[in-house]
């Protein structure tokens, strides 16, 4: 399974449009790994994780062939993870036909957000018009979603984030490998720890909104010290394989950490620091 990070920022991106802090100025003037779009991942060439306000730019910048996309997995309804406007241009009269079918996997609340914005904007009336097939996820940690004839399985777990909004973290299975999408979330709730016991995950990307200088951020998002706790416990209960590929991602300028500062903290612990365009294989 090949994974490409299309975006590595938290909600407001880096640079944040209205901010002149040290991190935003560095991103503005130097670009490179300091420039962070809203968090999104491409798995192989057919699966997108999250679809935020930078998606059009990400698709063009990273030369992604949208006709190969078969599914989009949406973690939760926050605006940095789902901005459905680009879906609306799949309708006849905007994009030229035929449009390939697309599955959208998300919790009920995230589907409701997309459908209600469709109605509000008046651009389209139904998923049918957009050739979208909705899959409603139950983040119970046990239901496995499969597609007939496809090498793809998904299990959703409850995230410690956005209480009441149905936020998910995901385990994607393909080619005998397991990839875990672990953002946005704080430290897992107890039932999730039990569900993950012996999962033997091969690769993981983890919420690091609070960077490596803040401490004790356990709920909603995580700081570096809590990520180390999480990875240590995942290894101890064999949720993660000993040689799993671990990446911290989803960074906010509010944490005041440069890419280099994040690497100095995480790399000695065997954890990679995400940046836009970073590719790895598990
Ligand atoms: Zn986020
Ligand atoms: Zn800033
Ligand atoms: Zn969020």
PDB file of N, CA, C and O in Angstrom, residues 178-246:
ATOM      1  N   UNK A 178      -2.083  -3.262   6.982  1.00  0.00           N
ATOM      2  CA  UNK A 178      -3.052  -2.439   7.703  1.00  0.00           C
ATOM      3  C   UNK A 178      -2.488  -1.042   7.923  1.00  0.00           C
ATOM      4  O   UNK A 178      -1.388  -0.884   8.466  1.00  0.00           O
ATOM      5  N   UNK A 179      -3.266  -0.048   7.493  1.00  0.00           N
ATOM      6  CA  UNK A 179      -2.876   1.361   7.640  1.00  0.00           C
ATOM      7  C   UNK A 179      -3.920   2.039   8.523  1.00  0.00           C
ATOM      8  O   UNK A 179      -5.122   1.892   8.285  1.00  0.00           O
ATOM      9  N   UNK A 180      -3.441   2.786   9.516  1.00  0.00           N
ATOM     10  CA  UNK A 180      -4.366   3.426  10.459  1.00  0.00           C
ATOM     11  C   UNK A 180      -4.301   4.946  10.302  1.00  0.00           C
ATOM     12  O   UNK A 180      -3.229   5.540  10.392  1.00  0.00           O
ATOM     13  N   UNK A 181      -5.469   5.542  10.054  1.00  0.00           N
ATOM     14  CA  UNK A 181      -5.590   6.998   9.952  1.00  0.00           C
ATOM     15  C   UNK A 181      -6.073   7.493  11.306  1.00  0.00           C
ATOM     16  O   UNK A 181      -7.200   7.212  11.710  1.00  0.00           O
ATOM     17  N   UNK A 182      -5.215   8.231  11.990  1.00  0.00           N
ATOM     18  CA  UNK A 182      -5.465   8.563  13.393  1.00  0.00           C
ATOM     19  C   UNK A 182      -5.527  10.083  13.580  1.00  0.00           C
ATOM     20  O   UNK A 182      -4.822  10.649  14.399  1.00  0.00           O
ATOM     21  N   UNK A 183      -6.332  10.724  12.746  1.00  0.00           N
ATOM     22  CA  UNK A 183      -6.584  12.144  12.975  1.00  0.00           C
ATOM     23  C   UNK A 183      -7.988  12.454  12.460  1.00  0.00           C
ATOM     24  O   UNK A 183      -8.427  11.807  11.510  1.00  0.00           O
ATOM     25  N   UNK A 184      -8.667  13.412  13.111  1.00  0.00           N
ATOM     26  CA  UNK A 184      -8.286  14.139  14.330  1.00  0.00           C
ATOM     27  C   UNK A 184      -8.719  13.315  15.551  1.00  0.00           C
ATOM     28  O   UNK A 184      -9.838  12.829  15.585  1.00  0.00           O
ATOM     29  N   UNK A 185      -7.860  13.260  16.537  1.00  0.00           N
ATOM     30  CA  UNK A 185      -8.237  12.575  17.772  1.00  0.00           C
ATOM     31  C   UNK A 185      -7.283  12.929  18.908  1.00  0.00           C
ATOM     32  O   UNK A 185      -6.139  13.302  18.660  1.00  0.00           O
ATOM     33  N   UNK A 186      -7.785  12.804  20.121  1.00  0.00           N
ATOM     34  CA  UNK A 186      -6.936  12.768  21.291  1.00  0.00           C
ATOM     35  C   UNK A 186      -6.617  11.304  21.584  1.00  0.00           C
ATOM     36  O   UNK A 186      -6.854  10.409  20.753  1.00  0.00           O
ATOM     37  N   UNK A 187      -6.085  11.068  22.775  1.00  0.00           N
ATOM     38  CA  UNK A 187      -5.770   9.702  23.240  1.00  0.00           C
ATOM     39  C   UNK A 187      -7.053   8.865  23.188  1.00  0.00           C
ATOM     40  O   UNK A 187      -8.137   9.356  23.508  1.00  0.00           O
ATOM     41  N   UNK A 188      -6.937   7.601  22.771  1.00  0.00           N
ATOM     42  CA  UNK A 188      -8.134   6.780  22.556  1.00  0.00           C
ATOM     43  C   UNK A 188      -8.943   6.565  23.835  1.00  0.00           C
ATOM     44  O   UNK A 188      -8.391   6.493  24.930  1.00  0.00           O
ATOM     45  N   UNK A 189     -10.251   6.377  23.638  1.00  0.00           N
ATOM     46  CA  UNK A 189     -11.124   5.961  24.737  1.00  0.00           C
ATOM     47  C   UNK A 189     -10.866   4.471  25.040  1.00  0.00           C
ATOM     48  O   UNK A 189     -10.418   3.720  24.171  1.00  0.00           O
ATOM     49  N   UNK A 190     -11.221   4.041  26.255  1.00  0.00           N
ATOM     50  CA  UNK A 190     -10.941   2.664  26.677  1.00  0.00           C
ATOM     51  C   UNK A 190     -11.459   1.586  25.711  1.00  0.00           C
ATOM     52  O   UNK A 190     -10.729   0.637  25.402  1.00  0.00           O
ATOM     53  N   UNK A 191     -12.711   1.682  25.227  1.00  0.00           N
ATOM     54  CA  UNK A 191     -13.187   0.612  24.331  1.00  0.00           C
ATOM     55  C   UNK A 191     -12.338   0.498  23.060  1.00  0.00           C
ATOM     56  O   UNK A 191     -12.155  -0.603  22.536  1.00  0.00           O
ATOM     57  N   UNK A 192     -11.823   1.608  22.584  1.00  0.00           N
ATOM     58  CA  UNK A 192     -11.003   1.570  21.360  1.00  0.00           C
ATOM     59  C   UNK A 192      -9.696   0.834  21.628  1.00  0.00           C
ATOM     60  O   UNK A 192      -9.228   0.048  20.794  1.00  0.00           O
ATOM     61  N   UNK A 193      -9.125   1.058  22.809  1.00  0.00           N
ATOM     62  CA  UNK A 193      -7.907   0.309  23.150  1.00  0.00           C
ATOM     63  C   UNK A 193      -8.178  -1.194  23.100  1.00  0.00           C
ATOM     64  O   UNK A 193      -7.356  -1.971  22.592  1.00  0.00           O
ATOM     65  N   UNK A 194      -9.319  -1.618  23.602  1.00  0.00           N
ATOM     66  CA  UNK A 194      -9.636  -3.052  23.571  1.00  0.00           C
ATOM     67  C   UNK A 194      -9.828  -3.539  22.135  1.00  0.00           C
ATOM     68  O   UNK A 194      -9.393  -4.626  21.767  1.00  0.00           O
ATOM     69  N   UNK A 195     -10.491  -2.713  21.311  1.00  0.00           N
ATOM     70  CA  UNK A 195     -10.732  -3.117  19.922  1.00  0.00           C
ATOM     71  C   UNK A 195      -9.421  -3.229  19.130  1.00  0.00           C
ATOM     72  O   UNK A 195      -9.325  -3.998  18.178  1.00  0.00           O
ATOM     73  N   UNK A 196      -8.419  -2.437  19.539  1.00  0.00           N
ATOM     74  CA  UNK A 196      -7.153  -2.415  18.777  1.00  0.00           C
ATOM     75  C   UNK A 196      -6.134  -3.450  19.261  1.00  0.00           C
ATOM     76  O   UNK A 196      -5.106  -3.651  18.607  1.00  0.00           O
ATOM     77  N   UNK A 197      -6.416  -4.077  20.380  1.00  0.00           N
ATOM     78  CA  UNK A 197      -5.473  -5.059  20.920  1.00  0.00           C
ATOM     79  C   UNK A 197      -5.169  -6.127  19.858  1.00  0.00           C
ATOM     80  O   UNK A 197      -6.074  -6.645  19.220  1.00  0.00           O
ATOM     81  N   UNK A 198      -3.881  -6.401  19.623  1.00  0.00           N
ATOM     82  CA  UNK A 198      -3.417  -7.396  18.644  1.00  0.00           C
ATOM     83  C   UNK A 198      -3.782  -7.077  17.191  1.00  0.00           C
ATOM     84  O   UNK A 198      -3.808  -7.970  16.342  1.00  0.00           O
ATOM     85  N   UNK A 199      -4.080  -5.817  16.879  1.00  0.00           N
ATOM     86  CA  UNK A 199      -4.440  -5.457  15.496  1.00  0.00           C
ATOM     87  C   UNK A 199      -3.239  -5.547  14.552  1.00  0.00           C
ATOM     88  O   UNK A 199      -3.404  -5.689  13.348  1.00  0.00           O
ATOM     89  N   UNK A 200      -2.029  -5.425  15.080  1.00  0.00           N
ATOM     90  CA  UNK A 200      -0.794  -5.563  14.288  1.00  0.00           C
ATOM     91  C   UNK A 200      -0.810  -4.677  13.031  1.00  0.00           C
ATOM     92  O   UNK A 200      -0.662  -5.160  11.899  1.00  0.00           O
ATOM     93  N   UNK A 201      -0.974  -3.400  13.286  1.00  0.00           N
ATOM     94  CA  UNK A 201      -1.029  -2.392  12.218  1.00  0.00           C
ATOM     95  C   UNK A 201       0.382  -2.144  11.666  1.00  0.00           C
ATOM     96  O   UNK A 201       1.362  -2.129  12.412  1.00  0.00           O
ATOM     97  N   UNK A 202       0.453  -1.962  10.333  1.00  0.00           N
ATOM     98  CA  UNK A 202       1.757  -1.813   9.660  1.00  0.00           C
ATOM     99  C   UNK A 202       2.210  -0.361   9.525  1.00  0.00           C
ATOM    100  O   UNK A 202       3.403  -0.096   9.352  1.00  0.00           O
ATOM    101  N   UNK A 203       1.247   0.572   9.522  1.00  0.00           N
ATOM    102  CA  UNK A 203       1.597   1.982   9.345  1.00  0.00           C
ATOM    103  C   UNK A 203       0.515   2.871   9.921  1.00  0.00           C
ATOM    104  O   UNK A 203      -0.666   2.501   9.912  1.00  0.00           O
ATOM    105  N   UNK A 204       0.916   4.043  10.433  1.00  0.00           N
ATOM    106  CA  UNK A 204      -0.065   4.918  11.092  1.00  0.00           C
ATOM    107  C   UNK A 204       0.322   6.380  10.895  1.00  0.00           C
ATOM    108  O   UNK A 204       1.514   6.714  10.906  1.00  0.00           O
ATOM    109  N   UNK A 205      -0.662   7.232  10.677  1.00  0.00           N
ATOM    110  CA  UNK A 205      -0.465   8.687  10.731  1.00  0.00           C
ATOM    111  C   UNK A 205      -1.263   9.200  11.931  1.00  0.00           C
ATOM    112  O   UNK A 205      -2.414   8.807  12.133  1.00  0.00           O
ATOM    113  N   UNK A 206      -0.623  10.080  12.730  1.00  0.00           N
ATOM    114  CA  UNK A 206      -1.199  10.437  14.037  1.00  0.00           C
ATOM    115  C   UNK A 206      -1.361  11.948  14.195  1.00  0.00           C
ATOM    116  O   UNK A 206      -0.452  12.720  13.867  1.00  0.00           O
ATOM    117  N   UNK A 207      -2.485  12.340  14.748  1.00  0.00           N
ATOM    118  CA  UNK A 207      -2.784  13.746  15.070  1.00  0.00           C
ATOM    119  C   UNK A 207      -1.669  14.357  15.937  1.00  0.00           C
ATOM    120  O   UNK A 207      -1.343  13.836  17.003  1.00  0.00           O
ATOM    121  N   UNK A 208      -1.105  15.473  15.449  1.00  0.00           N
ATOM    122  CA  UNK A 208      -0.063  16.163  16.227  1.00  0.00           C
ATOM    123  C   UNK A 208      -0.323  17.667  16.196  1.00  0.00           C
ATOM    124  O   UNK A 208       0.606  18.465  16.034  1.00  0.00           O
ATOM    125  N   UNK A 209      -1.572  18.035  16.379  1.00  0.00           N
ATOM    126  CA  UNK A 209      -1.968  19.443  16.293  1.00  0.00           C
ATOM    127  C   UNK A 209      -1.182  20.323  17.261  1.00  0.00           C
ATOM    128  O   UNK A 209      -0.858  21.471  16.947  1.00  0.00           O
ATOM    129  N   UNK A 210      -0.884  19.810  18.436  1.00  0.00           N
ATOM    130  CA  UNK A 210      -0.262  20.631  19.476  1.00  0.00           C
ATOM    131  C   UNK A 210       1.265  20.598  19.441  1.00  0.00           C
ATOM    132  O   UNK A 210       1.907  21.144  20.346  1.00  0.00           O
ATOM    133  N   UNK A 211       1.845  19.963  18.414  1.00  0.00           N
ATOM    134  CA  UNK A 211       3.293  20.018  18.223  1.00  0.00           C
ATOM    135  C   UNK A 211       4.077  19.334  19.326  1.00  0.00           C
ATOM    136  O   UNK A 211       3.574  18.444  20.007  1.00  0.00           O
ATOM    137  N   UNK A 212       5.343  19.744  19.478  1.00  0.00           N
ATOM    138  CA  UNK A 212       6.233  19.051  20.410  1.00  0.00           C
ATOM    139  C   UNK A 212       6.662  19.913  21.593  1.00  0.00           C
ATOM    140  O   UNK A 212       7.454  19.477  22.423  1.00  0.00           O
ATOM    141  N   UNK A 213       6.155  21.142  21.677  1.00  0.00           N
ATOM    142  CA  UNK A 213       6.549  22.004  22.807  1.00  0.00           C
ATOM    143  C   UNK A 213       5.480  22.010  23.901  1.00  0.00           C
ATOM    144  O   UNK A 213       5.796  22.084  25.081  1.00  0.00           O
ATOM    145  N   UNK A 214       4.206  21.967  23.509  1.00  0.00           N
ATOM    146  CA  UNK A 214       3.123  21.875  24.498  1.00  0.00           C
ATOM    147  C   UNK A 214       3.128  20.454  25.077  1.00  0.00           C
ATOM    148  O   UNK A 214       3.649  19.525  24.456  1.00  0.00           O
ATOM    149  N   UNK A 215       2.530  20.318  26.269  1.00  0.00           N
ATOM    150  CA  UNK A 215       2.487  19.003  26.912  1.00  0.00           C
ATOM    151  C   UNK A 215       1.089  18.701  27.435  1.00  0.00           C
ATOM    152  O   UNK A 215       0.286  19.612  27.641  1.00  0.00           O
ATOM    153  N   UNK A 216       0.843  17.417  27.653  1.00  0.00           N
ATOM    154  CA  UNK A 216      -0.389  16.982  28.310  1.00  0.00           C
ATOM    155  C   UNK A 216      -1.669  17.340  27.581  1.00  0.00           C
ATOM    156  O   UNK A 216      -2.678  17.645  28.216  1.00  0.00           O
ATOM    157  N   UNK A 217      -1.643  17.318  26.260  1.00  0.00           N
ATOM    158  CA  UNK A 217      -2.880  17.530  25.487  1.00  0.00           C
ATOM    159  C   UNK A 217      -3.429  16.141  25.150  1.00  0.00           C
ATOM    160  O   UNK A 217      -2.930  15.482  24.236  1.00  0.00           O
ATOM    161  N   UNK A 218      -4.403  15.709  25.901  1.00  0.00           N
ATOM    162  CA  UNK A 218      -4.913  14.331  25.806  1.00  0.00           C
ATOM    163  C   UNK A 218      -6.222  14.228  25.042  1.00  0.00           C
ATOM    164  O   UNK A 218      -6.557  13.165  24.525  1.00  0.00           O
ATOM    165  N   UNK A 219      -6.998  15.300  25.025  1.00  0.00           N
ATOM    166  CA  UNK A 219      -8.339  15.208  24.444  1.00  0.00           C
ATOM    167  C   UNK A 219      -8.510  16.165  23.273  1.00  0.00           C
ATOM    168  O   UNK A 219      -8.033  17.291  23.313  1.00  0.00           O
ATOM    169  N   UNK A 220      -9.217  15.686  22.257  1.00  0.00           N
ATOM    170  CA  UNK A 220      -9.492  16.521  21.085  1.00  0.00           C
ATOM    171  C   UNK A 220      -8.365  16.437  20.077  1.00  0.00           C
ATOM    172  O   UNK A 220      -8.568  16.061  18.926  1.00  0.00           O
ATOM    173  N   UNK A 221      -7.188  16.825  20.508  1.00  0.00           N
ATOM    174  CA  UNK A 221      -5.961  16.704  19.704  1.00  0.00           C
ATOM    175  C   UNK A 221      -4.848  16.285  20.654  1.00  0.00           C
ATOM    176  O   UNK A 221      -5.037  16.247  21.871  1.00  0.00           O
ATOM    177  N   UNK A 222      -3.644  16.046  20.075  1.00  0.00           N
ATOM    178  CA  UNK A 222      -2.547  15.578  20.938  1.00  0.00           C
ATOM    179  C   UNK A 222      -1.284  16.420  20.801  1.00  0.00           C
ATOM    180  O   UNK A 222      -1.021  17.011  19.754  1.00  0.00           O
ATOM    181  N   UNK A 223      -0.504  16.404  21.894  1.00  0.00           N
ATOM    182  CA  UNK A 223       0.846  16.972  21.891  1.00  0.00           C
ATOM    183  C   UNK A 223       1.848  15.822  21.747  1.00  0.00           C
ATOM    184  O   UNK A 223       1.489  14.648  21.920  1.00  0.00           O
ATOM    185  N   UNK A 224       3.097  16.185  21.482  1.00  0.00           N
ATOM    186  CA  UNK A 224       4.127  15.183  21.209  1.00  0.00           C
ATOM    187  C   UNK A 224       4.298  14.160  22.321  1.00  0.00           C
ATOM    188  O   UNK A 224       4.444  12.965  22.054  1.00  0.00           O
ATOM    189  N   UNK A 225       4.271  14.623  23.589  1.00  0.00           N
ATOM    190  CA  UNK A 225       4.466  13.688  24.706  1.00  0.00           C
ATOM    191  C   UNK A 225       3.345  12.644  24.757  1.00  0.00           C
ATOM    192  O   UNK A 225       3.583  11.468  25.049  1.00  0.00           O
ATOM    193  N   UNK A 226       2.119  13.075  24.421  1.00  0.00           N
ATOM    194  CA  UNK A 226       0.979  12.143  24.445  1.00  0.00           C
ATOM    195  C   UNK A 226       1.068  11.166  23.260  1.00  0.00           C
ATOM    196  O   UNK A 226       0.724   9.984  23.392  1.00  0.00           O
ATOM    197  N   UNK A 227       1.579  11.648  22.136  1.00  0.00           N
ATOM    198  CA  UNK A 227       1.788  10.745  20.995  1.00  0.00           C
ATOM    199  C   UNK A 227       2.770   9.638  21.371  1.00  0.00           C
ATOM    200  O   UNK A 227       2.567   8.463  21.037  1.00  0.00           O
ATOM    201  N   UNK A 228       3.822  10.001  22.093  1.00  0.00           N
ATOM    202  CA  UNK A 228       4.796   8.974  22.507  1.00  0.00           C
ATOM    203  C   UNK A 228       4.127   7.938  23.411  1.00  0.00           C
ATOM    204  O   UNK A 228       4.383   6.729  23.295  1.00  0.00           O
ATOM    205  N   UNK A 229       3.254   8.411  24.294  1.00  0.00           N
ATOM    206  CA  UNK A 229       2.488   7.490  25.160  1.00  0.00           C
ATOM    207  C   UNK A 229       1.613   6.562  24.312  1.00  0.00           C
ATOM    208  O   UNK A 229       1.537   5.355  24.553  1.00  0.00           O
ATOM    209  N   UNK A 230       0.924   7.173  23.342  1.00  0.00           N
ATOM    210  CA  UNK A 230      -0.009   6.414  22.493  1.00  0.00           C
ATOM    211  C   UNK A 230       0.729   5.340  21.689  1.00  0.00           C
ATOM    212  O   UNK A 230       0.308   4.174  21.647  1.00  0.00           O
ATOM    213  N   UNK A 231       1.845   5.732  21.089  1.00  0.00           N
ATOM    214  CA  UNK A 231       2.611   4.771  20.276  1.00  0.00           C
ATOM    215  C   UNK A 231       3.180   3.667  21.172  1.00  0.00           C
ATOM    216  O   UNK A 231       3.143   2.481  20.811  1.00  0.00           O
ATOM    217  N   UNK A 232       3.663   4.053  22.359  1.00  0.00           N
ATOM    218  CA  UNK A 232       4.209   3.064  23.295  1.00  0.00           C
ATOM    219  C   UNK A 232       3.156   2.051  23.699  1.00  0.00           C
ATOM    220  O   UNK A 232       3.404   0.836  23.708  1.00  0.00           O
ATOM    221  N   UNK A 233       1.951   2.535  24.002  1.00  0.00           N
ATOM    222  CA  UNK A 233       0.885   1.608  24.417  1.00  0.00           C
ATOM    223  C   UNK A 233       0.426   0.746  23.241  1.00  0.00           C
ATOM    224  O   UNK A 233       0.165  -0.460  23.412  1.00  0.00           O
ATOM    225  N   UNK A 234       0.342   1.352  22.047  1.00  0.00           N
ATOM    226  CA  UNK A 234      -0.064   0.561  20.875  1.00  0.00           C
ATOM    227  C   UNK A 234       0.923  -0.570  20.629  1.00  0.00           C
ATOM    228  O   UNK A 234       0.531  -1.683  20.279  1.00  0.00           O
ATOM    229  N   UNK A 235       2.212  -0.282  20.808  1.00  0.00           N
ATOM    230  CA  UNK A 235       3.219  -1.344  20.608  1.00  0.00           C
ATOM    231  C   UNK A 235       3.076  -2.410  21.703  1.00  0.00           C
ATOM    232  O   UNK A 235       3.155  -3.605  21.421  1.00  0.00           O
ATOM    233  N   UNK A 236       2.840  -1.941  22.933  1.00  0.00           N
ATOM    234  CA  UNK A 236       2.776  -2.877  24.069  1.00  0.00           C
ATOM    235  C   UNK A 236       1.627  -3.867  23.922  1.00  0.00           C
ATOM    236  O   UNK A 236       1.765  -5.030  24.309  1.00  0.00           O
ATOM    237  N   UNK A 237       0.515  -3.432  23.365  1.00  0.00           N
ATOM    238  CA  UNK A 237      -0.639  -4.345  23.223  1.00  0.00           C
ATOM    239  C   UNK A 237      -0.703  -4.948  21.814  1.00  0.00           C
ATOM    240  O   UNK A 237      -1.714  -5.489  21.399  1.00  0.00           O
ATOM    241  N   UNK A 238       0.373  -4.774  21.067  1.00  0.00           N
ATOM    242  CA  UNK A 238       0.475  -5.290  19.689  1.00  0.00           C
ATOM    243  C   UNK A 238      -0.607  -4.728  18.774  1.00  0.00           C
ATOM    244  O   UNK A 238      -1.023  -5.385  17.810  1.00  0.00           O
ATOM    245  N   UNK A 239      -1.076  -3.547  19.078  1.00  0.00           N
ATOM    246  CA  UNK A 239      -1.942  -2.852  18.116  1.00  0.00           C
ATOM    247  C   UNK A 239      -1.080  -2.418  16.939  1.00  0.00           C
ATOM    248  O   UNK A 239      -1.530  -2.405  15.786  1.00  0.00           O
ATOM    249  N   UNK A 240       0.163  -2.068  17.238  1.00  0.00           N
ATOM    250  CA  UNK A 240       1.142  -1.688  16.213  1.00  0.00           C
ATOM    251  C   UNK A 240       2.213  -2.763  16.154  1.00  0.00           C
ATOM    252  O   UNK A 240       2.689  -3.221  17.195  1.00  0.00           O
ATOM    253  N   UNK A 241       2.639  -3.116  14.948  1.00  0.00           N
ATOM    254  CA  UNK A 241       3.795  -4.005  14.805  1.00  0.00           C
ATOM    255  C   UNK A 241       5.044  -3.276  15.289  1.00  0.00           C
ATOM    256  O   UNK A 241       5.115  -2.035  15.222  1.00  0.00           O
ATOM    257  N   UNK A 242       6.028  -4.018  15.730  1.00  0.00           N
ATOM    258  CA  UNK A 242       7.261  -3.413  16.244  1.00  0.00           C
ATOM    259  C   UNK A 242       7.932  -2.549  15.184  1.00  0.00           C
ATOM    260  O   UNK A 242       8.518  -1.511  15.487  1.00  0.00           O
ATOM    261  N   UNK A 243       7.835  -2.979  13.914  1.00  0.00           N
ATOM    262  CA  UNK A 243       8.501  -2.222  12.847  1.00  0.00           C
ATOM    263  C   UNK A 243       7.527  -1.345  12.054  1.00  0.00           C
ATOM    264  O   UNK A 243       7.804  -0.956  10.915  1.00  0.00           O
ATOM    265  N   UNK A 244       6.384  -1.016  12.653  1.00  0.00           N
ATOM    266  CA  UNK A 244       5.372  -0.197  11.950  1.00  0.00           C
ATOM    267  C   UNK A 244       5.945   1.164  11.576  1.00  0.00           C
ATOM    268  O   UNK A 244       6.785   1.715  12.294  1.00  0.00           O
ATOM    269  N   UNK A 245       5.488   1.694  10.452  1.00  0.00           N
ATOM    270  CA  UNK A 245       5.912   3.014   9.997  1.00  0.00           C
ATOM    271  C   UNK A 245       5.006   4.051  10.669  1.00  0.00           C
ATOM    272  O   UNK A 245       3.790   4.047  10.482  1.00  0.00           O
ATOM    273  N   UNK A 246       5.602   4.936  11.468  1.00  0.00           N
ATOM    274  CA  UNK A 246       4.818   5.879  12.285  1.00  0.00           C
ATOM    275  C   UNK A 246       5.096   7.311  11.836  1.00  0.00           C
ATOM    276  O   UNK A 246       6.256   7.719  11.735  1.00  0.00           O
TER     277      UNK A 246
END
